[in-house]
Amino acid sequence: MPLKFIRRFTRSILLIPTVLVALLFVLACLASELNPERWWFIGAFSLLLPYLIIILIFAFIFWLITKPKASLIPLLALLIGWRQIKVVFSYHMFSSFDTEHKDPKTIRLVSWNVASMYGISQQKSNKKYDRKEIAATIQGLQPDIICLQEFNHSETQGPYADNIGLFSEAYPYHYFSKDVNRKNGFYQSGSIIFSKYPIIRAEKIAYPKGISESFIYADILHGMDTVRIFNVHLQSYKFNAQDYQDIQSIKHQSDSTLQASYSILKKMQLAYSRRAVQASMIRNAADTTKLPSIICGDFNDVPASYAYFKIKGTTRNDAFLKKSWGVGRTFYAIAPTLRIDYILPELRFEIKQFDLIDENLSDHLLLVADLSLKKDPEPKS
């Protein structure tokens, strides 16, 4: 009798955290639906989604064995969040990328946040070599179109070198946002699109006042088709070295936890609010064109976020989800589950292959995809 009571009591105690995790999971799923200009704090819960999914799966198995009725709690939560679960994990385990063999009818697209072309070497003496390694890594993949974020260029020699010149021979067409101009215009940084094929139109669309960056698009003539490529970079948290140290202190619950938390939360609030505005602008710009389009870049937000769902909508595929597997981490810092860089072609494109390349040359991984435009069926005679 006492043993039976202990078992019942233990199960009852374990039921409480199961309910709490289920509620937290549902709240995290709401992040993709609620505009973070007002509900920014819910957006922060979306960062926890991969971990909550795993906990709920184990909870479901545990309760299914010990108390089947209780297994309905995690099961119901997972069903409610199925739309979000589908964008967090990819299941194409045996997909591969063949660099050498490329159909000439396809577009090979590279997207990469290159961290100002400095590389991530901690030794300044090594950084001058990284820009050439970055360019060589990209061109070794033989892409047709290259979209880079946090790209810099200078017409002078020195630490800010002629980075456009590293690509111009193989990629004679480019469009550069030049969001930041320093040294009387001799140094610029921003987003850039390089292309082997003619750019027949390009435009820079500025974000609202107070945000220095912009997003750009280029209409590229590929064979008989014109394709619009959007290169976007959304607001980051602007964490500095001290912030990353503060995050570690929060994890270890040190004495400075409260002060560190306040500073970090303020930066997160600003980032979520700005990304909501930026995502709406990008979506509106993409919806206004009749050209087949591809959106790529650094969203600075996870797949279960408002920004991702707003930009992707229902008319685009996620190249990672179609041709890769796992959670697809694209950013090194903070957590191993941060997929914040994307290639999102319209449904008019077929995704032939996709890969994430880790060369330890930036704090982001490189994304590469082969895409082909689906042809309309011939009309019946």
Coordinates of C-alpha atoms in Angstrom, one line a residue:
M1 CA 0.0 0.0 0.0
P2 CA 2.7 2.6 0.9
L3 CA 4.6 1.7 -2.3
K4 CA 1.5 2.2 -4.4
F5 CA 0.9 5.6 -2.7
I6 CA 4.5 6.7 -3.4
R7 CA 4.1 5.8 -7.1
R8 CA 0.9 7.8 -7.4
F9 CA 2.4 10.7 -5.5
T10 CA 5.5 10.7 -7.7
R11 CA 3.5 10.7 -10.9
S12 CA 1.3 13.5 -9.6
I13 CA 4.4 15.6 -8.9
L14 CA 5.9 14.9 -12.3
L15 CA 2.6 15.9 -13.9
I16 CA 3.1 19.5 -12.8
P17 CA 6.3 20.2 -14.8
T18 CA 4.8 18.4 -17.8
V19 CA 1.8 20.8 -17.8
L20 CA 4.2 23.8 -17.3
V21 CA 6.4 22.7 -20.2
A22 CA 3.3 22.2 -22.4
L23 CA 2.0 25.7 -21.6
L24 CA 5.4 27.2 -22.2
F25 CA 5.6 25.4 -25.5
V26 CA 2.2 26.7 -26.7
L27 CA 3.3 30.2 -25.6
A28 CA 6.5 29.8 -27.7
C29 CA 4.5 28.8 -30.7
L30 CA 2.4 32.0 -30.4
A31 CA 5.6 33.9 -31.2
S32 CA 5.1 33.3 -34.9
E33 CA 1.6 34.8 -34.8
L34 CA 1.9 37.8 -32.5
N35 CA 3.5 41.0 -33.7
P36 CA 6.6 41.5 -31.4
E37 CA 6.2 45.3 -31.7
R38 CA 3.7 44.7 -28.9
W39 CA 4.4 41.1 -27.7
W40 CA 8.2 41.1 -28.0
F41 CA 8.7 39.0 -24.8
I42 CA 6.8 36.1 -26.3
G43 CA 9.2 36.2 -29.2
A44 CA 12.0 35.4 -26.8
F45 CA 10.3 32.1 -25.9
S46 CA 10.7 30.9 -29.5
L47 CA 14.4 30.5 -28.9
L48 CA 13.5 27.7 -26.5
L49 CA 11.4 25.8 -29.0
P50 CA 13.8 23.0 -30.0
Y51 CA 14.5 22.1 -26.4
L52 CA 10.8 22.2 -25.4
I53 CA 9.9 19.9 -28.3
I54 CA 12.5 17.3 -27.1
I55 CA 11.2 17.5 -23.5
L56 CA 7.6 17.0 -24.7
I57 CA 8.5 14.0 -26.8
F58 CA 10.2 12.3 -23.8
A59 CA 7.3 13.3 -21.6
F60 CA 4.9 11.8 -24.0
I61 CA 6.8 8.5 -24.1
F62 CA 7.1 8.5 -20.3
W63 CA 3.4 9.1 -19.6
L64 CA 2.4 6.7 -22.4
I65 CA 4.2 3.9 -20.4
T66 CA 3.3 4.9 -16.9
K67 CA -0.1 6.7 -17.2
P68 CA -1.5 6.7 -20.7
K69 CA -4.2 9.4 -20.1
A70 CA -1.5 11.9 -19.0
S71 CA 0.3 11.4 -22.3
L72 CA -2.5 13.4 -23.9
I73 CA -1.0 16.6 -22.4
P74 CA 2.3 16.6 -24.3
L75 CA 0.6 15.1 -27.3
L76 CA -2.0 17.8 -27.5
A77 CA 0.7 20.5 -27.1
L78 CA 2.8 19.0 -29.9
L79 CA -0.3 18.8 -32.2
I80 CA -1.1 22.5 -31.5
G81 CA 2.5 23.4 -32.4
W82 CA 2.8 21.2 -35.4
R83 CA 3.1 24.2 -37.7
Q84 CA 6.1 25.5 -35.8
I85 CA 7.7 22.0 -35.3
K86 CA 7.7 21.6 -39.1
V87 CA 10.1 24.5 -39.5
V88 CA 12.4 23.7 -36.7
F89 CA 13.6 20.2 -37.8
S90 CA 14.4 18.9 -41.2
Y91 CA 14.3 15.1 -41.9
H92 CA 16.2 14.6 -45.2
M93 CA 19.1 12.8 -43.5
F94 CA 20.6 11.4 -46.7
S95 CA 20.7 14.5 -48.8
S96 CA 24.1 15.6 -50.2
F97 CA 25.5 18.4 -52.3
D98 CA 27.4 17.8 -55.5
T99 CA 29.6 20.8 -56.2
E100 CA 31.1 19.6 -59.4
H101 CA 28.0 18.6 -61.3
K102 CA 25.6 21.4 -62.0
D103 CA 22.7 21.6 -64.5
P104 CA 23.3 24.8 -66.6
K105 CA 19.6 25.5 -66.3
T106 CA 19.8 25.8 -62.5
I107 CA 20.8 28.8 -60.4
R108 CA 23.5 28.1 -57.8
L109 CA 23.0 30.7 -55.1
V110 CA 25.3 31.4 -52.1
S111 CA 24.2 33.5 -49.1
W112 CA 26.6 34.3 -46.3
N113 CA 27.1 36.8 -43.5
V114 CA 30.8 37.3 -43.9
A115 CA 31.4 39.3 -40.7
S116 CA 32.9 42.3 -42.5
M117 CA 35.3 40.0 -44.4
Y118 CA 37.6 40.0 -41.4
G119 CA 37.2 36.3 -40.5
I120 CA 36.9 35.2 -36.9
S121 CA 40.6 34.9 -36.1
Q122 CA 41.4 36.4 -32.8
Q123 CA 44.9 37.4 -34.1
K124 CA 44.8 40.6 -36.0
S125 CA 47.9 39.6 -37.9
N126 CA 46.0 36.7 -39.5
K127 CA 42.9 38.7 -40.6
K128 CA 44.4 40.1 -43.8
Y129 CA 44.5 36.5 -45.1
D130 CA 40.9 35.7 -44.3
R131 CA 39.3 38.0 -46.9
K132 CA 41.0 36.0 -49.7
E133 CA 40.1 32.7 -48.1
I134 CA 36.4 33.8 -47.8
A135 CA 36.4 34.7 -51.5
A136 CA 38.1 31.5 -52.5
T137 CA 35.7 29.4 -50.4
I138 CA 32.7 31.1 -52.1
Q139 CA 34.1 30.8 -55.7
G140 CA 35.1 27.2 -55.1
L141 CA 31.4 26.4 -55.0
Q142 CA 31.0 27.8 -58.5
P143 CA 27.9 29.8 -57.7
D144 CA 26.0 31.9 -60.3
I145 CA 24.8 34.5 -57.7
I146 CA 26.4 35.5 -54.4
C147 CA 24.5 37.4 -51.7
L148 CA 26.7 38.6 -48.8
Q149 CA 25.7 40.4 -45.7
E150 CA 28.1 42.5 -43.5
F151 CA 30.3 43.0 -46.5
N152 CA 32.8 45.8 -46.6
H153 CA 34.9 47.4 -49.3
S154 CA 37.5 50.1 -49.6
E155 CA 39.2 51.8 -52.5
T156 CA 42.3 52.2 -50.4
Q157 CA 44.8 49.6 -49.2
G158 CA 45.1 48.5 -45.6
P159 CA 42.7 46.8 -43.2
Y160 CA 39.7 47.8 -45.4
A161 CA 40.8 46.5 -48.8
D162 CA 39.3 46.2 -52.2
N163 CA 37.0 43.2 -51.5
I164 CA 34.8 43.8 -54.6
G165 CA 38.0 43.2 -56.7
L166 CA 38.2 39.7 -55.3
F167 CA 35.0 38.8 -57.1
S168 CA 34.8 41.1 -60.1
E169 CA 36.7 39.0 -62.7
A170 CA 34.3 36.0 -62.3
Y171 CA 31.3 38.1 -61.3
P172 CA 31.2 41.2 -63.6
Y173 CA 27.9 42.4 -62.3
H174 CA 27.2 43.6 -58.7
Y175 CA 24.9 45.8 -56.6
F176 CA 26.1 47.1 -53.3
S177 CA 23.9 48.8 -50.7
K178 CA 26.7 51.0 -49.2
D179 CA 24.7 51.4 -46.0
V180 CA 27.7 52.8 -44.0
N181 CA 30.2 55.2 -45.5
R182 CA 33.3 56.2 -43.7
K183 CA 36.7 57.8 -44.4
N184 CA 35.0 60.3 -46.9
G185 CA 33.4 57.5 -48.8
F186 CA 36.5 55.4 -49.3
Y187 CA 35.1 52.7 -47.0
Q188 CA 31.6 51.2 -47.3
S189 CA 29.8 48.4 -45.7
G190 CA 26.4 46.7 -46.2
S191 CA 24.8 44.0 -48.3
I192 CA 26.0 43.1 -51.8
I193 CA 24.8 40.9 -54.7
F194 CA 27.3 39.5 -57.2
S195 CA 26.2 37.8 -60.4
K196 CA 27.7 36.1 -63.4
Y197 CA 24.6 37.2 -65.4
P198 CA 23.4 40.7 -66.3
I199 CA 21.7 42.7 -63.6
I200 CA 19.0 44.6 -65.5
R201 CA 17.6 46.5 -62.5
A202 CA 18.5 46.8 -58.8
E203 CA 17.2 48.9 -55.9
K204 CA 18.1 49.6 -52.3
I205 CA 15.1 49.9 -49.9
A206 CA 16.0 51.7 -46.7
Y207 CA 14.6 50.7 -43.4
P208 CA 12.9 53.3 -41.2
K209 CA 14.8 56.1 -39.7
G210 CA 17.1 55.0 -36.8
I211 CA 18.1 51.8 -38.6
S212 CA 21.3 52.2 -40.6
E213 CA 20.9 49.2 -42.9
S214 CA 18.6 48.4 -45.8
F215 CA 17.7 45.5 -48.0
I216 CA 18.4 45.2 -51.7
Y217 CA 17.1 43.3 -54.7
A218 CA 18.5 42.7 -58.2
D219 CA 16.6 41.6 -61.3
I220 CA 19.0 39.1 -63.0
L221 CA 18.7 37.8 -66.5
H222 CA 19.3 34.0 -66.4
G223 CA 18.8 32.5 -69.9
M224 CA 15.3 33.6 -71.0
D225 CA 14.1 34.3 -67.5
T226 CA 14.4 37.3 -65.2
V227 CA 14.7 36.4 -61.5
R228 CA 14.5 38.8 -58.6
I229 CA 16.9 38.2 -55.8
F230 CA 16.4 39.8 -52.4
N231 CA 19.4 40.1 -50.1
V232 CA 18.2 41.0 -46.6
H233 CA 19.8 41.6 -43.2
L234 CA 17.5 42.1 -40.3
Q235 CA 18.2 43.8 -37.0
S236 CA 20.5 41.9 -34.7
Y237 CA 20.5 42.0 -30.9
K238 CA 23.7 44.1 -31.1
F239 CA 25.3 41.9 -28.4
N240 CA 28.9 42.9 -27.7
A241 CA 31.6 40.9 -26.0
Q242 CA 30.4 42.1 -22.5
D243 CA 26.8 40.9 -23.3
Y244 CA 28.1 37.4 -24.2
Q245 CA 29.9 37.3 -20.9
D246 CA 26.7 38.5 -19.2
I247 CA 24.8 35.6 -20.8
Q248 CA 27.3 33.2 -19.3
S249 CA 26.8 34.8 -15.9
I250 CA 23.0 34.4 -16.3
K251 CA 23.5 30.7 -17.1
H252 CA 25.6 30.3 -14.0
Q253 CA 23.4 32.5 -11.9
S254 CA 26.2 34.8 -10.7
D255 CA 25.7 37.9 -8.5
S256 CA 25.5 40.2 -11.6
T257 CA 22.6 38.2 -13.1
L258 CA 19.9 40.8 -12.5
Q259 CA 21.8 43.7 -14.0
A260 CA 23.0 41.6 -16.9
S261 CA 19.5 40.4 -17.6
Y262 CA 18.0 43.9 -17.8
S263 CA 20.6 45.1 -20.3
I264 CA 20.2 42.1 -22.5
L265 CA 16.4 42.2 -22.4
K266 CA 16.3 45.8 -23.5
K267 CA 18.4 45.0 -26.5
M268 CA 16.2 42.0 -27.3
Q269 CA 13.1 44.2 -27.1
L270 CA 14.5 46.7 -29.6
A271 CA 15.6 43.9 -32.0
Y272 CA 12.3 42.1 -32.0
S273 CA 10.3 45.3 -32.6
R274 CA 12.6 46.4 -35.4
R275 CA 12.6 43.0 -37.1
A276 CA 8.8 43.0 -37.1
V277 CA 8.8 46.3 -39.1
Q278 CA 11.6 45.0 -41.4
A279 CA 9.9 41.7 -42.1
S280 CA 6.7 43.5 -43.1
M281 CA 8.7 45.8 -45.5
I282 CA 10.4 42.8 -47.1
R283 CA 7.2 40.8 -47.5
N284 CA 5.4 43.8 -49.1
A285 CA 8.3 44.3 -51.5
A286 CA 8.3 40.6 -52.5
D287 CA 4.6 40.6 -52.9
T288 CA 4.6 43.5 -55.4
T289 CA 6.7 41.8 -58.0
K290 CA 5.4 39.4 -60.6
L291 CA 8.9 38.1 -61.3
P292 CA 9.9 34.8 -59.8
S293 CA 11.8 35.7 -56.6
I294 CA 14.2 34.3 -54.0
I295 CA 14.7 35.9 -50.6
C296 CA 17.9 35.1 -48.8
G297 CA 20.0 36.5 -46.0
D298 CA 20.5 36.8 -42.3
F299 CA 17.2 37.2 -40.5
N300 CA 18.8 37.3 -37.1
D301 CA 15.8 35.2 -35.9
V302 CA 14.8 31.5 -35.6
P303 CA 12.3 29.6 -37.7
A304 CA 9.5 29.8 -35.2
S305 CA 9.7 33.6 -35.1
Y306 CA 7.3 36.2 -36.3
A307 CA 9.9 37.6 -38.8
Y308 CA 10.5 34.2 -40.4
F309 CA 6.7 33.4 -40.8
K310 CA 6.0 36.9 -42.0
I311 CA 8.6 36.8 -44.8
K312 CA 8.2 33.2 -45.8
G313 CA 4.4 33.2 -45.9
T314 CA 2.7 30.4 -47.8
T315 CA 4.2 31.1 -51.2
R316 CA 7.8 30.1 -50.4
N317 CA 9.8 27.1 -49.5
D318 CA 12.7 26.9 -47.1
A319 CA 15.7 25.3 -48.9
F320 CA 17.1 23.9 -45.7
L321 CA 13.8 22.1 -44.9
K322 CA 13.6 20.6 -48.3
K323 CA 17.1 19.3 -48.7
S324 CA 18.9 19.0 -45.3
W325 CA 18.4 17.5 -41.9
G326 CA 18.6 18.4 -38.2
V327 CA 18.2 21.9 -36.7
G328 CA 20.6 23.5 -39.2
R329 CA 22.6 25.8 -36.9
T330 CA 23.9 28.8 -38.9
F331 CA 25.3 30.9 -36.1
Y332 CA 28.1 30.0 -33.7
A333 CA 27.3 32.0 -30.5
I334 CA 24.9 31.5 -27.6
A335 CA 23.3 28.2 -28.4
P336 CA 23.7 25.2 -30.8
T337 CA 20.2 25.6 -32.2
L338 CA 20.3 29.0 -33.8
R339 CA 19.3 28.8 -37.5
I340 CA 19.0 32.4 -38.4
D341 CA 20.1 32.5 -42.1
Y342 CA 17.8 31.3 -44.9
I343 CA 17.2 30.8 -48.6
L344 CA 13.5 31.1 -49.4
P345 CA 12.6 30.6 -53.0
E346 CA 9.1 30.9 -54.3
L347 CA 7.1 27.8 -54.9
R348 CA 7.8 28.4 -58.6
F349 CA 11.3 27.1 -58.0
E350 CA 12.4 23.5 -57.5
I351 CA 15.1 23.1 -54.9
K352 CA 17.6 20.6 -56.4
Q353 CA 20.2 20.6 -53.5
F354 CA 21.2 22.6 -50.5
D355 CA 24.1 22.6 -48.0
L356 CA 25.5 24.5 -45.0
I357 CA 29.3 25.0 -45.3
D358 CA 31.4 25.5 -42.2
E359 CA 34.9 26.9 -43.0
N360 CA 35.4 28.7 -39.7
L361 CA 35.8 32.0 -41.6
S362 CA 32.8 33.8 -40.1
D363 CA 30.5 33.6 -37.1
H364 CA 27.9 32.4 -39.6
L365 CA 27.8 29.3 -41.8
L366 CA 27.6 29.7 -45.6
L367 CA 24.4 28.6 -47.3
V368 CA 24.4 27.2 -50.9
A369 CA 21.5 26.0 -53.0
D370 CA 20.8 24.9 -56.5
L371 CA 17.4 26.1 -57.8
S372 CA 15.6 25.7 -61.0
L373 CA 12.5 27.6 -62.2
K374 CA 9.6 25.3 -62.9
K375 CA 8.2 25.7 -66.4
D376 CA 4.5 26.2 -67.0
P377 CA 2.9 23.2 -68.7
E378 CA 2.5 23.5 -72.4
P379 CA -1.1 24.5 -73.3
K380 CA -3.2 21.7 -74.8
S381 CA -3.8 22.1 -78.5

